[in-house]
């Protein structure tokens, strides 16, 4: 049964550790040098909603679930996109991966009267809820590094802007462009649009 907090939304890798870590970081820094990142903080984003894939950004460089790291990512994005509404969707299994003290803090946030965090029902993926929510919402950007390659996910991605984020140490670097599949009649047709241009044009 879907909880009441999700009805409005669905109705109308962990980093490597040990010897491989240096190679992983080298690849990340190479990627940073090749990918245009969004360098300007303070972009006015009033009227926009950013949906964060919580399970994507909840793990530190050792593969340990870290609630504080997830909050750091959220706060950094809030500084880039000022005035936006943020929602963080998490798989039901994520809370069990936090240490007990962090788990209690996470549960408190989920139960808040105006929650920032939304825990998906067991057996359901956060991916599905995020995409359905963004598709129904409009003026919405999904923040995730997932590929969403499954056919049912690609269908839900039609018209949904996706923003990828690089996390390198304490630095949170949003990509300079969003990507989306704009045309249901052309499966797989993908475009990239400058973040500020996309948001300035509205939807």
N, CA and C atoms as an extended XYZ file, in Angstrom:
609
Properties=species:S:1:pos:R:3:atomname:S:1:resname:S:1:resid:I:1 pbc="F F F"
N         0.846       -1.196        0.000 N   UNK     1
C         0.000        0.000        0.000 CA  UNK     1
C         0.881        1.245        0.000 C   UNK     1
N         0.556        2.212       -0.838 N   UNK     2
C         1.341        3.431       -0.939 CA  UNK     2
C         0.901        4.398        0.152 C   UNK     2
N         1.875        4.938        0.896 N   UNK     3
C         1.539        5.843        1.988 CA  UNK     3
C         0.985        7.148        1.446 C   UNK     3
N         0.291        7.879        2.322 N   UNK     4
C        -0.398        9.101        1.905 CA  UNK     4
C         0.560       10.135        1.335 C   UNK     4
N         1.780       10.195        1.868 N   UNK     5
C         2.707       11.231        1.409 CA  UNK     5
C         3.131       11.033       -0.039 C   UNK     5
N         2.978        9.799       -0.574 N   UNK     6
C         3.391        9.538       -1.946 CA  UNK     6
C         2.248        9.609       -2.949 C   UNK     6
N         0.998        9.604       -2.487 N   UNK     7
C        -0.126        9.605       -3.421 CA  UNK     7
C        -0.102       10.794       -4.377 C   UNK     7
N         0.226       12.013       -3.918 N   UNK     8
C         0.277       13.129       -4.865 CA  UNK     8
C         1.366       12.964       -5.913 C   UNK     8
N         2.362       12.118       -5.643 N   UNK     9
C         3.480       11.968       -6.561 CA  UNK     9
C         3.187       10.966       -7.670 C   UNK     9
N         2.363        9.970       -7.389 N   UNK    10
C         2.152        8.898       -8.363 CA  UNK    10
C         0.748        8.879       -8.917 C   UNK    10
N        -0.112        9.722       -8.455 N   UNK    11
C        -1.480        9.783       -8.976 CA  UNK    11
C        -1.641       11.089       -9.702 C   UNK    11
N        -2.589       11.525      -10.828 N   UNK    12
C        -3.263       12.268      -11.904 CA  UNK    12
C        -3.103       11.420      -12.969 C   UNK    12
N        26.647        3.950       -7.029 N   UNK    13
C        27.569        2.885       -6.756 CA  UNK    13
C        28.628        3.286       -5.750 C   UNK    13
N        28.166        2.692       -5.074 N   UNK    14
C        29.127        3.044       -4.020 CA  UNK    14
C        30.563        3.195       -4.582 C   UNK    14
N        31.319        4.133       -3.981 N   UNK    15
C        32.706        4.316       -4.416 CA  UNK    15
C        33.569        3.119       -4.020 C   UNK    15
N        34.578        2.843       -4.806 N   UNK    16
C        35.493        1.754       -4.479 CA  UNK    16
C        36.433        2.190       -3.362 C   UNK    16
N        37.035        1.203       -2.687 N   UNK    17
C        37.935        1.518       -1.585 CA  UNK    17
C        39.265        0.821       -1.768 C   UNK    17
N        40.185        1.001       -0.793 N   UNK    18
C        41.467        0.326       -0.801 CA  UNK    18
C        42.344        0.742       -1.954 C   UNK    18
N        43.000       -0.235       -2.565 N   UNK    19
C        43.978        0.041       -3.617 CA  UNK    19
C        43.336        0.649       -4.850 C   UNK    19
N        42.041        0.374       -5.054 N   UNK    20
C        41.374        0.890       -6.252 CA  UNK    20
C        40.946        2.343       -6.103 C   UNK    20
N        41.001        2.884       -4.870 N   UNK    21
C        40.479        4.227       -4.660 CA  UNK    21
C        41.256        5.265       -5.461 C   UNK    21
N        42.581        5.152       -5.504 N   UNK    22
C        43.371        6.136       -6.231 CA  UNK    22
C        43.010        6.139       -7.707 C   UNK    22
N        42.764        4.944       -8.270 N   UNK    23
C        42.362        4.860       -9.671 CA  UNK    23
C        40.990        5.484       -9.870 C   UNK    23
N        40.099        5.244       -8.919 N   UNK    24
C        38.754        5.808       -9.011 CA  UNK    24
C        38.808        7.325       -8.993 C   UNK    24
N        39.589        7.882       -8.049 N   UNK    25
C        39.697        9.332       -7.955 CA  UNK    25
C        40.351        9.912       -9.199 C   UNK    25
N        41.321        9.210       -9.758 N   UNK    26
C        41.965        9.687      -10.979 CA  UNK    26
C        40.955        9.793      -12.107 C   UNK    26
N        40.082        8.802      -12.207 N   UNK    27
C        39.053        8.828      -13.240 CA  UNK    27
C        38.083        9.975      -13.006 C   UNK    27
N        37.745       10.219      -11.734 N   UNK    28
C        36.816       11.300      -11.409 CA  UNK    28
C        37.411       12.642      -11.802 C   UNK    28
N        38.670       12.871      -11.445 N   UNK    29
C        39.299       14.143      -11.774 CA  UNK    29
C        39.428       14.322      -13.282 C   UNK    29
N        39.680       13.228      -13.999 N   UNK    30
C        39.706       13.299      -15.457 CA  UNK    30
C        38.340       13.695      -15.992 C   UNK    30
N        37.293       13.122      -15.395 N   UNK    31
C        35.940       13.444      -15.822 CA  UNK    31
C        35.622       14.902      -15.548 C   UNK    31
N        36.056       15.403      -14.384 N   UNK    32
C        35.823       16.809      -14.050 CA  UNK    32
C        36.450       17.712      -15.096 C   UNK    32
N        37.645       17.344      -15.565 N   UNK    33
C        38.343       18.184      -16.532 CA  UNK    33
C        37.664       18.182      -17.890 C   UNK    33
N        36.882       17.138      -18.164 N   UNK    34
C        36.252       17.016      -19.480 CA  UNK    34
C        34.810       17.510      -19.502 C   UNK    34
N        34.162       17.499      -18.354 N   UNK    35
C        32.749       17.832      -18.307 CA  UNK    35
C        32.555       19.277      -17.883 C   UNK    35
N        31.739       19.984      -18.596 N   UNK    36
C        31.407       21.350      -18.214 CA  UNK    36
C        30.585       21.318      -16.932 C   UNK    36
N        31.076       22.003      -15.897 N   UNK    37
C        30.337       22.039      -14.643 CA  UNK    37
C        29.673       23.394      -14.486 C   UNK    37
N        28.645       23.398      -13.659 N   UNK    38
C        27.898       24.625      -13.410 CA  UNK    38
C        28.653       25.409      -12.354 C   UNK    38
N        29.312       26.495      -12.742 N   UNK    39
C        30.258       27.173      -11.857 CA  UNK    39
C        29.660       28.335      -11.078 C   UNK    39
N        28.454       28.749      -11.411 N   UNK    40
C        27.880       29.936      -10.783 CA  UNK    40
C        26.902       29.568       -9.681 C   UNK    40
N        27.229       29.959       -8.469 N   UNK    41
C        26.276       29.784       -7.377 CA  UNK    41
C        25.308       30.953       -7.392 C   UNK    41
N        24.132       30.732       -6.817 N   UNK    42
C        23.187       31.822       -6.654 CA  UNK    42
C        22.225       32.022       -7.810 C   UNK    42
N        22.055       31.024       -8.679 N   UNK    43
C        21.078       31.144       -9.761 CA  UNK    43
C        19.674       31.160       -9.169 C   UNK    43
N        18.870       32.133       -9.544 N   UNK    44
C        17.497       32.204       -9.042 CA  UNK    44
C        16.690       31.035       -9.589 C   UNK    44
N        16.132       30.254       -8.675 N   UNK    45
C        15.386       29.053       -9.077 CA  UNK    45
C        14.008       29.026       -8.441 C   UNK    45
N        13.470       30.184       -8.139 N   UNK    46
C        12.140       30.252       -7.539 CA  UNK    46
C        11.108       29.635       -8.487 C   UNK    46
N        10.234       28.823       -7.935 N   UNK    47
C         9.214       28.167       -8.737 CA  UNK    47
C         9.651       26.834       -9.310 C   UNK    47
N        10.891       26.455       -9.069 N   UNK    48
C        11.411       25.177       -9.550 CA  UNK    48
C        11.546       24.192       -8.397 C   UNK    48
N        11.440       22.917       -8.732 N   UNK    49
C        11.637       21.851       -7.753 CA  UNK    49
C        12.800       20.975       -8.200 C   UNK    49
N        13.702       20.695       -7.277 N   UNK    50
C        14.816       19.787       -7.534 CA  UNK    50
C        14.601       18.523       -6.714 C   UNK    50
N        14.546       17.396       -7.396 N   UNK    51
C        14.328       16.104       -6.746 CA  UNK    51
C        15.663       15.360       -6.724 C   UNK    51
N        16.176       15.121       -5.539 N   UNK    52
C        17.489       14.496       -5.382 CA  UNK    52
C        17.342       12.994       -5.161 C   UNK    52
N        18.124       12.239       -5.891 N   UNK    53
C        18.185       10.785       -5.725 CA  UNK    53
C        19.048       10.491       -4.497 C   UNK    53
N        18.402       10.321       -3.345 N   UNK    54
C        19.130       10.197       -2.091 CA  UNK    54
C        20.120        9.053       -2.060 C   UNK    54
N        19.752        7.930       -2.645 N   UNK    55
C        20.630        6.764       -2.609 CA  UNK    55
C        21.891        6.970       -3.441 C   UNK    55
N        21.864        7.929       -4.356 N   UNK    56
C        23.032        8.233       -5.182 CA  UNK    56
C        24.128        8.954       -4.414 C   UNK    56
N        23.712        9.751       -3.437 N   UNK    57
C        24.655       10.664       -2.791 CA  UNK    57
C        24.802       10.419       -1.292 C   UNK    57
N        24.419        9.232       -0.849 N   UNK    58
C        24.422        8.938        0.586 CA  UNK    58
C        25.638        8.136        1.039 C   UNK    58
N        26.600        7.920        0.160 N   UNK    59
C        27.741        7.081        0.524 CA  UNK    59
C        29.048        7.854        0.385 C   UNK    59
N        29.927        7.682        1.376 N   UNK    60
C        31.216        8.361        1.322 CA  UNK    60
C        32.212        7.550        0.492 C   UNK    60
N        33.469        7.995        0.482 N   UNK    61
C        34.473        7.364       -0.379 CA  UNK    61
C        34.858        5.953        0.043 C   UNK    61
N        34.444        5.548        1.237 N   UNK    62
C        34.723        4.185        1.687 CA  UNK    62
C        33.545        3.256        1.446 C   UNK    62
N        32.453        3.804        0.908 N   UNK    63
C        31.258        2.999        0.694 CA  UNK    63
C        30.335        2.971        1.892 C   UNK    63
N        30.632        3.787        2.903 N   UNK    64
C        29.800        3.831        4.106 CA  UNK    64
C        28.658        4.822        3.912 C   UNK    64
N        27.456        4.419        4.307 N   UNK    65
C        26.315        5.331        4.229 CA  UNK    65
C        26.520        6.474        5.212 C   UNK    65
N        26.379        7.697        4.728 N   UNK    66
C        26.660        8.877        5.547 CA  UNK    66
C        25.558        9.910        5.361 C   UNK    66
N        24.702       10.027        6.354 N   UNK    67
C        23.592       10.970        6.291 CA  UNK    67
C        24.098       12.406        6.188 C   UNK    67
N        25.184       12.721        6.900 N   UNK    68
C        25.729       14.075        6.849 CA  UNK    68
C        26.246       14.410        5.454 C   UNK    68
N        26.819       13.423        4.773 N   UNK    69
C        27.280       13.654        3.415 CA  UNK    69
C        26.130       13.965        2.472 C   UNK    69
N        25.012       13.296        2.675 N   UNK    70
C        23.822       13.558        1.867 CA  UNK    70
C        23.309       14.968        2.120 C   UNK    70
N        23.323       15.383        3.387 N   UNK    71
C        22.906       16.748        3.716 CA  UNK    71
C        23.857       17.776        3.114 C   UNK    71
N        25.146       17.466        3.091 N   UNK    72
C        26.121       18.376        2.495 CA  UNK    72
C        25.836       18.578        1.013 C   UNK    72
N        25.518       17.498        0.325 N   UNK    73
C        25.175       17.585       -1.094 CA  UNK    73
C        23.942       18.457       -1.292 C   UNK    73
N        22.929       18.235       -0.476 N   UNK    74
C        21.699       19.024       -0.560 CA  UNK    74
C        21.981       20.506       -0.331 C   UNK    74
N        22.751       20.826        0.706 N   UNK    75
C        23.025       22.232        1.027 CA  UNK    75
C        23.829       22.912       -0.072 C   UNK    75
N        24.747       22.166       -0.682 N   UNK    76
C        25.517       22.730       -1.786 CA  UNK    76
C        24.610       23.042       -2.970 C   UNK    76
N        23.721       22.126       -3.301 N   UNK    77
C        22.790       22.361       -4.410 CA  UNK    77
C        21.877       23.538       -4.112 C   UNK    77
N        21.496       23.677       -2.864 N   UNK    78
C        20.643       24.808       -2.476 CA  UNK    78
C        21.367       26.134       -2.680 C   UNK    78
N        22.690       26.132       -2.515 N   UNK    79
C        23.454       27.362       -2.728 CA  UNK    79
C        23.610       27.680       -4.213 C   UNK    79
N        23.574       26.661       -5.053 N   UNK    80
C        23.640       26.888       -6.496 CA  UNK    80
C        22.299       27.363       -7.041 C   UNK    80
N        21.215       26.782       -6.551 N   UNK    81
C        19.885       27.036       -7.107 CA  UNK    81
C        19.006       27.643       -6.013 C   UNK    81
N        19.109       28.948       -5.879 N   UNK    82
C        18.506       29.664       -4.755 CA  UNK    82
C        16.999       29.789       -4.931 C   UNK    82
N        16.280       29.453       -3.869 N   UNK    83
C        14.829       29.604       -3.885 CA  UNK    83
C        14.084       28.395       -4.393 C   UNK    83
N        14.810       27.384       -4.863 N   UNK    84
C        14.149       26.170       -5.355 CA  UNK    84
C        13.597       25.360       -4.190 C   UNK    84
N        12.568       24.587       -4.478 N   UNK    85
C        12.045       23.617       -3.519 CA  UNK    85
C        12.817       22.316       -3.732 C   UNK    85
N        13.255       21.699       -2.651 N   UNK    86
C        14.021       20.459       -2.757 CA  UNK    86
C        13.286       19.313       -2.088 C   UNK    86
N        13.378       18.148       -2.716 N   UNK    87
C        12.838       16.923       -2.146 CA  UNK    87
C        13.871       15.819       -2.380 C   UNK    87
N        14.104       15.007       -1.354 N   UNK    88
C        15.090       13.939       -1.445 CA  UNK    88
C        14.368       12.602       -1.319 C   UNK    88
N        14.395       11.816       -2.378 N   UNK    89
C        13.720       10.518       -2.404 CA  UNK    89
C        14.736        9.416       -2.101 C   UNK    89
N        14.363        8.500       -1.222 N   UNK    90
C        15.275        7.434       -0.804 CA  UNK    90
C        14.582        6.080       -0.854 C   UNK    90
N        15.334        5.062       -1.246 N   UNK    91
C        14.818        3.697       -1.171 CA  UNK    91
C        14.584        3.318        0.284 C   UNK    91
N        13.639        2.423        0.514 N   UNK    92
C        13.323        1.997        1.880 CA  UNK    92
C        14.525        1.357        2.563 C   UNK    92
N        15.393        0.746        1.794 N   UNK    93
C        16.545        0.042        2.374 CA  UNK    93
C        17.630        0.984        2.876 C   UNK    93
N        17.613        2.239        2.434 N   UNK    94
C        18.718        3.138        2.764 CA  UNK    94
C        18.835        3.385        4.265 C   UNK    94
N        17.716        3.566        4.950 N   UNK    95
C        17.776        3.894        6.384 CA  UNK    95
C        18.522        2.825        7.174 C   UNK    95
N        18.435        1.579        6.734 N   UNK    96
C        19.088        0.485        7.455 CA  UNK    96
C        20.607        0.502        7.277 C   UNK    96
N        21.085        1.286        6.332 N   UNK    97
C        22.523        1.352        6.083 CA  UNK    97
C        23.205        2.461        6.878 C   UNK    97
N        22.394        3.344        7.487 N   UNK    98
C        22.963        4.378        8.343 CA  UNK    98
C        23.290        3.808        9.720 C   UNK    98
N        24.279        4.409       10.383 N   UNK    99
C        24.531        4.078       11.780 CA  UNK    99
C        23.304        4.476       12.604 C   UNK    99
N        23.070        3.828       13.764 N   UNK   100
C        21.844        4.087       14.543 CA  UNK   100
C        21.549        5.558       14.804 C   UNK   100
N        22.555        6.343       15.184 N   UNK   101
C        22.315        7.757       15.479 CA  UNK   101
C        21.871        8.507       14.229 C   UNK   101
N        22.506        8.213       13.105 N   UNK   102
C        22.117        8.861       11.853 CA  UNK   102
C        20.760        8.362       11.388 C   UNK   102
N        20.471        7.101       11.646 N   UNK   103
C        19.169        6.548       11.276 CA  UNK   103
C        18.045        7.286       11.998 C   UNK   103
N        18.249        7.588       13.271 N   UNK   104
C        17.242        8.324       14.038 CA  UNK   104
C        17.024        9.710       13.450 C   UNK   104
N        18.088       10.362       13.047 N   UNK   105
C        17.967       11.692       12.442 CA  UNK   105
C        17.239       11.615       11.107 C   UNK   105
N        17.560       10.593       10.336 N   UNK   106
C        16.882       10.392        9.055 CA  UNK   106
C        15.388       10.167        9.273 C   UNK   106
N        15.035        9.289       10.217 N   UNK   107
C        13.626        9.002       10.500 CA  UNK   107
C        12.890       10.264       10.925 C   UNK   107
N        13.551       11.085       11.721 N   UNK   108
C        12.937       12.340       12.171 CA  UNK   108
C        12.628       13.237       10.982 C   UNK   108
N        13.547       13.289       10.034 N   UNK   109
C        13.335       14.123        8.845 CA  UNK   109
C        12.182       13.596        7.990 C   UNK   109
N        12.087       12.291        7.871 N   UNK   110
C        11.013       11.687        7.075 CA  UNK   110
C         9.654       11.984        7.688 C   UNK   110
N         9.593       11.987        9.026 N   UNK   111
C         8.325       12.171        9.730 CA  UNK   111
C         7.976       13.637        9.960 C   UNK   111
N         8.845       14.544        9.554 N   UNK   112
C         8.599       15.973        9.735 CA  UNK   112
C         7.305       16.375        9.040 C   UNK   112
N         6.619       17.376        9.596 N   UNK   113
C         5.336       17.807        9.020 CA  UNK   113
C         5.510       18.401        7.625 C   UNK   113
N         6.678       18.968        7.354 N   UNK   114
C         7.002       19.455        6.008 CA  UNK   114
C         8.297       18.778        5.580 C   UNK   114
N         8.206       17.508        5.229 N   UNK   115
C         9.431       16.719        5.051 CA  UNK   115
C        10.277       17.127        3.852 C   UNK   115
N        11.579       17.071        4.066 N   UNK   116
C        12.541       17.211        2.982 CA  UNK   116
C        12.834       15.836        2.388 C   UNK   116
N        12.833       14.816        3.255 N   UNK   117
C        13.136       13.445        2.854 CA  UNK   117
C        11.859       12.628        2.696 C   UNK   117
N        11.837       11.807        1.654 N   UNK   118
C        10.701       10.926        1.405 CA  UNK   118
C        11.227        9.504        1.235 C   UNK   118
N        10.770        8.617        2.086 N   UNK   119
C        11.189        7.219        2.018 CA  UNK   119
C        10.161        6.415        1.242 C   UNK   119
N        10.604        5.768        0.183 N   UNK   120
C         9.691        4.997       -0.654 CA  UNK   120
C         9.250        3.722        0.058 C   UNK   120
N         8.054        3.232       -0.256 N   UNK   121
C         7.583        1.985        0.355 CA  UNK   121
C         8.497        0.820       -0.004 C   UNK   121
N         8.593       -0.146        0.877 N   UNK   122
C         9.402       -1.338        0.614 CA  UNK   122
C         8.914       -2.016       -0.660 C   UNK   122
N         9.838       -2.462       -1.476 N   UNK   123
C         9.483       -3.129       -2.720 CA  UNK   123
C         9.345       -2.192       -3.897 C   UNK   123
N         9.391       -0.892       -3.638 N   UNK   124
C         9.325        0.109       -4.698 CA  UNK   124
C        10.663        0.834       -4.757 C   UNK   124
N        11.048        1.265       -5.942 N   UNK   125
C        12.312        1.983       -6.074 CA  UNK   125
C        12.078        3.488       -6.054 C   UNK   125
N        13.054        4.192       -5.510 N   UNK   126
C        12.976        5.652       -5.510 CA  UNK   126
C        12.990        6.189       -6.933 C   UNK   126
N        13.657        5.472       -7.840 N   UNK   127
C        13.738        5.929       -9.229 CA  UNK   127
C        12.350        6.141       -9.826 C   UNK   127
N        11.484        5.166       -9.636 N   UNK   128
C        10.140        5.260      -10.202 CA  UNK   128
C         9.384        6.445       -9.625 C   UNK   128
N         9.448        6.621       -8.311 N   UNK   129
C         8.731        7.726       -7.682 CA  UNK   129
C         9.279        9.075       -8.124 C   UNK   129
N        10.595        9.181       -8.231 N   UNK   130
C        11.198       10.436       -8.671 CA  UNK   130
C        10.733       10.812      -10.065 C   UNK   130
N        10.795        9.855      -10.970 N   UNK   131
C        10.448       10.140      -12.357 CA  UNK   131
C         8.970       10.456      -12.517 C   UNK   131
N         8.119        9.719      -11.809 N   UNK   132
C         6.683       10.004      -11.882 CA  UNK   132
C         6.374       11.382      -11.300 C   UNK   132
N         7.002       11.680      -10.183 N   UNK   133
C         6.782       12.978       -9.559 CA  UNK   133
C         7.206       14.107      -10.489 C   UNK   133
N         8.414       14.000      -11.055 N   UNK   134
C         8.929       15.043      -11.932 CA  UNK   134
C         8.082       15.189      -13.186 C   UNK   134
N         7.616       14.067      -13.723 N   UNK   135
C         6.794       14.099      -14.931 CA  UNK   135
C         5.474       14.810      -14.683 C   UNK   135
N         4.896       14.585      -13.504 N   UNK   136
C         3.609       15.202      -13.177 CA  UNK   136
C         3.749       16.642      -12.703 C   UNK   136
N         4.905       16.980      -12.186 N   UNK   137
C         5.097       18.270      -11.526 CA  UNK   137
C         5.302       19.420      -12.500 C   UNK   137
N         6.202       19.246      -13.471 N   UNK   138
C         6.586       20.357      -14.322 CA  UNK   138
C         7.545       21.278      -13.583 C   UNK   138
N         8.360       22.027      -14.325 N   UNK   139
C         9.373       22.910      -13.727 CA  UNK   139
C        10.151       22.154      -12.646 C   UNK   139
N        10.627       21.002      -13.027 N   UNK   140
C        11.257       20.090      -12.074 CA  UNK   140
C        12.520       19.496      -12.695 C   UNK   140
N        13.563       19.378      -11.891 N   UNK   141
C        14.826       18.787      -12.325 CA  UNK   141
C        15.162       17.629      -11.393 C   UNK   141
N        15.474       16.472      -11.965 N   UNK   142
C        15.894       15.317      -11.175 CA  UNK   142
C        17.417       15.323      -11.079 C   UNK   142
N        17.930       15.272       -9.865 N   UNK   143
C        19.375       15.254       -9.628 CA  UNK   143
C        19.793       13.814       -9.351 C   UNK   143
N        20.458       13.200      -10.316 N   UNK   144
C        20.839       11.791      -10.186 CA  UNK   144
C        21.955       11.467      -11.164 C   UNK   144
N        22.798       10.532      -10.781 N   UNK   145
C        23.834       10.037      -11.683 CA  UNK   145
C        23.470        8.693      -12.297 C   UNK   145
N        22.249        8.243      -12.074 N   UNK   146
C        21.789        6.992      -12.664 CA  UNK   146
C        21.556        7.162      -14.164 C   UNK   146
N        21.548        6.046      -14.875 N   UNK   147
C        21.324        6.085      -16.320 CA  UNK   147
C        19.861        5.864      -16.694 C   UNK   147
N        19.088        5.210      -15.813 N   UNK   148
C        17.671        4.934      -16.082 CA  UNK   148
C        17.497        4.269      -17.445 C   UNK   148
N        18.176        3.158      -17.630 N   UNK   149
C        18.184        2.474      -18.925 CA  UNK   149
C        17.024        1.517      -19.145 C   UNK   149
N        16.325        1.155      -18.087 N   UNK   150
C        15.233        0.203      -18.263 CA  UNK   150
C        14.119        0.851      -19.084 C   UNK   150
N        13.461        0.084      -19.961 N   UNK   151
C        12.441        0.654      -20.847 CA  UNK   151
C        11.370        1.446      -20.108 C   UNK   151
N        10.895        0.917      -18.975 N   UNK   152
C         9.844        1.628      -18.251 CA  UNK   152
C        10.353        2.947      -17.679 C   UNK   152
N        11.644        3.001      -17.346 N   UNK   153
C        12.222        4.235      -16.828 CA  UNK   153
C        12.414        5.248      -17.947 C   UNK   153
N        12.848        4.785      -19.116 N   UNK   154
C        13.043        5.710      -20.223 CA  UNK   154
C        11.722        6.331      -20.646 C   UNK   154
N        10.648        5.557      -20.566 N   UNK   155
C         9.331        6.115      -20.876 CA  UNK   155
C         8.979        7.236      -19.900 C   UNK   155
N         9.257        7.025      -18.615 N   UNK   156
C         8.959        8.036      -17.605 CA  UNK   156
C         9.873        9.247      -17.726 C   UNK   156
N        11.012        9.064      -18.380 N   UNK   157
C        11.975       10.161      -18.510 CA  UNK   157
C        11.602       11.159      -19.592 C   UNK   157
N        10.615       10.864      -20.414 N   UNK   158
C        10.232       11.777      -21.491 CA  UNK   158
C         9.882       13.140      -20.892 C   UNK   158
N        10.599       14.167      -21.315 N   UNK   159
C        10.324       15.519      -20.857 CA  UNK   159
C        10.869       15.864      -19.489 C   UNK   159
N        11.570       14.938      -18.845 N   UNK   160
C        12.104       15.177      -17.498 CA  UNK   160
C        13.584       15.548      -17.601 C   UNK   160
N        13.940       16.702      -17.068 N   UNK   161
C        15.332       17.150      -17.100 CA  UNK   161
C        16.146       16.435      -16.032 C   UNK   161
N        17.335       15.974      -16.410 N   UNK   162
C        18.209       15.244      -15.500 CA  UNK   162
C        19.509       16.018      -15.324 C   UNK   162
N        19.887       16.238      -14.074 N   UNK   163
C        21.128       16.946      -13.761 CA  UNK   163
C        22.080       15.996      -13.039 C   UNK   163
N        23.260       15.828      -13.588 N   UNK   164
C        24.261       14.981      -12.945 CA  UNK   164
C        25.162       15.835      -12.053 C   UNK   164
N        25.712       15.207      -11.020 N   UNK   165
C        26.527       15.926      -10.039 CA  UNK   165
C        27.786       15.122       -9.744 C   UNK   165
N        28.920       15.793       -9.773 N   UNK   166
C        30.179       15.184       -9.364 CA  UNK   166
C        30.456       15.565       -7.917 C   UNK   166
N        30.765       14.588       -7.091 N   UNK   167
C        31.144       14.841       -5.704 CA  UNK   167
C        32.589       14.394       -5.552 C   UNK   167
N        33.481       15.343       -5.345 N   UNK   168
C        34.909       15.063       -5.211 CA  UNK   168
C        35.359       15.601       -3.859 C   UNK   168
N        35.559       14.713       -2.910 N   UNK   169
C        35.877       15.161       -1.562 CA  UNK   169
C        34.712       15.950       -0.997 C   UNK   169
N        34.990       17.190       -0.607 N   UNK   170
C        33.940       18.054       -0.070 CA  UNK   170
C        33.305       18.925       -1.143 C   UNK   170
N        33.767       18.788       -2.380 N   UNK   171
C        33.251       19.619       -3.466 CA  UNK   171
C        32.074       18.945       -4.155 C   UNK   171
N        31.013       19.709       -4.336 N   UNK   172
C        29.816       19.239       -5.030 CA  UNK   172
C        29.688       20.068       -6.299 C   UNK   172
N        29.803       19.415       -7.455 N   UNK   173
C        29.891       20.118       -8.730 CA  UNK   173
C        28.770       19.688       -9.669 C   UNK   173
N        27.701       20.486       -9.773 N   UNK   174
C        26.642       20.154      -10.729 CA  UNK   174
C        27.150       20.298      -12.163 C   UNK   174
N        26.651       19.455      -13.039 N   UNK   175
C        26.988       19.574      -14.461 CA  UNK   175
C        26.447       20.889      -15.001 C   UNK   175
N        27.058       21.366      -16.067 N   UNK   176
C        26.632       22.627      -16.648 CA  UNK   176
C        25.399       22.507      -17.523 C   UNK   176
N        24.993       21.265      -17.815 N   UNK   177
C        23.842       21.043      -18.682 CA  UNK   177
C        22.913       19.994      -18.092 C   UNK   177
N        21.639       20.130      -18.400 N   UNK   178
C        20.685       19.064      -18.107 CA  UNK   178
C        20.483       18.277      -19.393 C   UNK   178
N        20.099       17.017      -19.264 N   UNK   179
C        19.754       16.250      -20.461 CA  UNK   179
C        18.346       15.700      -20.309 C   UNK   179
N        17.676       15.546      -21.427 N   UNK   180
C        16.320       15.022      -21.399 CA  UNK   180
C        15.967       14.393      -22.731 C   UNK   180
N        14.931       13.570      -22.689 N   UNK   181
C        14.348       12.977      -23.886 CA  UNK   181
C        13.080       13.774      -24.182 C   UNK   181
N        13.108       14.663      -25.175 N   UNK   182
C        12.002       15.596      -25.354 CA  UNK   182
C        10.818       15.077      -26.156 C   UNK   182
N        10.986       13.960      -26.862 N   UNK   183
C         9.972       13.559      -27.837 CA  UNK   183
C         9.604       12.089      -27.654 C   UNK   183
N         8.369       11.850      -27.216 N   UNK   184
C         7.911       10.469      -27.014 CA  UNK   184
C         7.888        9.690      -28.321 C   UNK   184
N         7.780       10.396      -29.450 N   UNK   185
C         7.732        9.737      -30.746 CA  UNK   185
C         9.094        9.356      -31.289 C   UNK   185
N        10.151        9.754      -30.588 N   UNK   186
C        11.510        9.440      -31.039 CA  UNK   186
C        12.282        8.813      -29.883 C   UNK   186
N        12.037        7.549      -29.598 N   UNK   187
C        12.686        6.871      -28.467 CA  UNK   187
C        14.207        6.972      -28.548 C   UNK   187
N        14.819        7.337      -27.438 N   UNK   188
C        16.269        7.423      -27.397 CA  UNK   188
C        16.836        8.748      -27.861 C   UNK   188
N        15.996        9.619      -28.432 N   UNK   189
C        16.480       10.929      -28.876 CA  UNK   189
C        16.713       11.807      -27.649 C   UNK   189
N        17.943       12.225      -27.450 N   UNK   190
C        18.355       12.915      -26.234 CA  UNK   190
C        18.972       14.259      -26.576 C   UNK   190
N        18.658       15.273      -25.792 N   UNK   191
C        19.251       16.590      -25.993 CA  UNK   191
C        19.868       17.069      -24.686 C   UNK   191
N        20.841       17.963      -24.803 N   UNK   192
C        21.447       18.604      -23.647 CA  UNK   192
C        21.239       20.102      -23.756 C   UNK   192
N        20.893       20.722      -22.634 N   UNK   193
C        20.593       22.151      -22.613 CA  UNK   193
C        21.320       22.782      -21.434 C   UNK   193
N        21.910       23.942      -21.653 N   UNK   194
C        22.554       24.678      -20.573 CA  UNK   194
C        21.578       24.867      -19.409 C   UNK   194
N        22.048       24.631      -18.192 N   UNK   195
C        21.168       24.670      -17.021 CA  UNK   195
C        20.455       26.012      -16.898 C   UNK   195
N        21.217       27.100      -16.924 N   UNK   196
C        20.617       28.421      -16.755 CA  UNK   196
C        19.651       28.740      -17.887 C   UNK   196
N        20.009       28.343      -19.102 N   UNK   197
C        19.131       28.578      -20.252 CA  UNK   197
C        17.832       27.795      -20.107 C   UNK   197
N        17.944       26.542      -19.689 N   UNK   198
C        16.755       25.699      -19.523 CA  UNK   198
C        15.817       26.288      -18.480 C   UNK   198
N        16.356       26.699      -17.363 N   UNK   199
C        15.518       27.227      -16.296 CA  UNK   199
C        15.008       28.622      -16.614 C   UNK   199
N        15.807       29.398      -17.326 N   UNK   200
C        15.375       30.744      -17.685 CA  UNK   200
C        14.239       30.732      -18.674 C   UNK   200
N        14.205       29.677      -19.507 N   UNK   201
C        13.141       29.580      -20.491 CA  UNK   201
C        11.839       29.119      -19.901 C   UNK   201
N        11.909       28.478      -18.693 N   UNK   202
C        10.685       27.962      -18.073 CA  UNK   202
C        10.173       26.755      -18.808 C   UNK   202
N         9.106       26.211      -18.247 N   UNK   203
C         8.483       25.052      -18.890 CA  UNK   203
C         6.982       25.198      -18.804 C   UNK   203
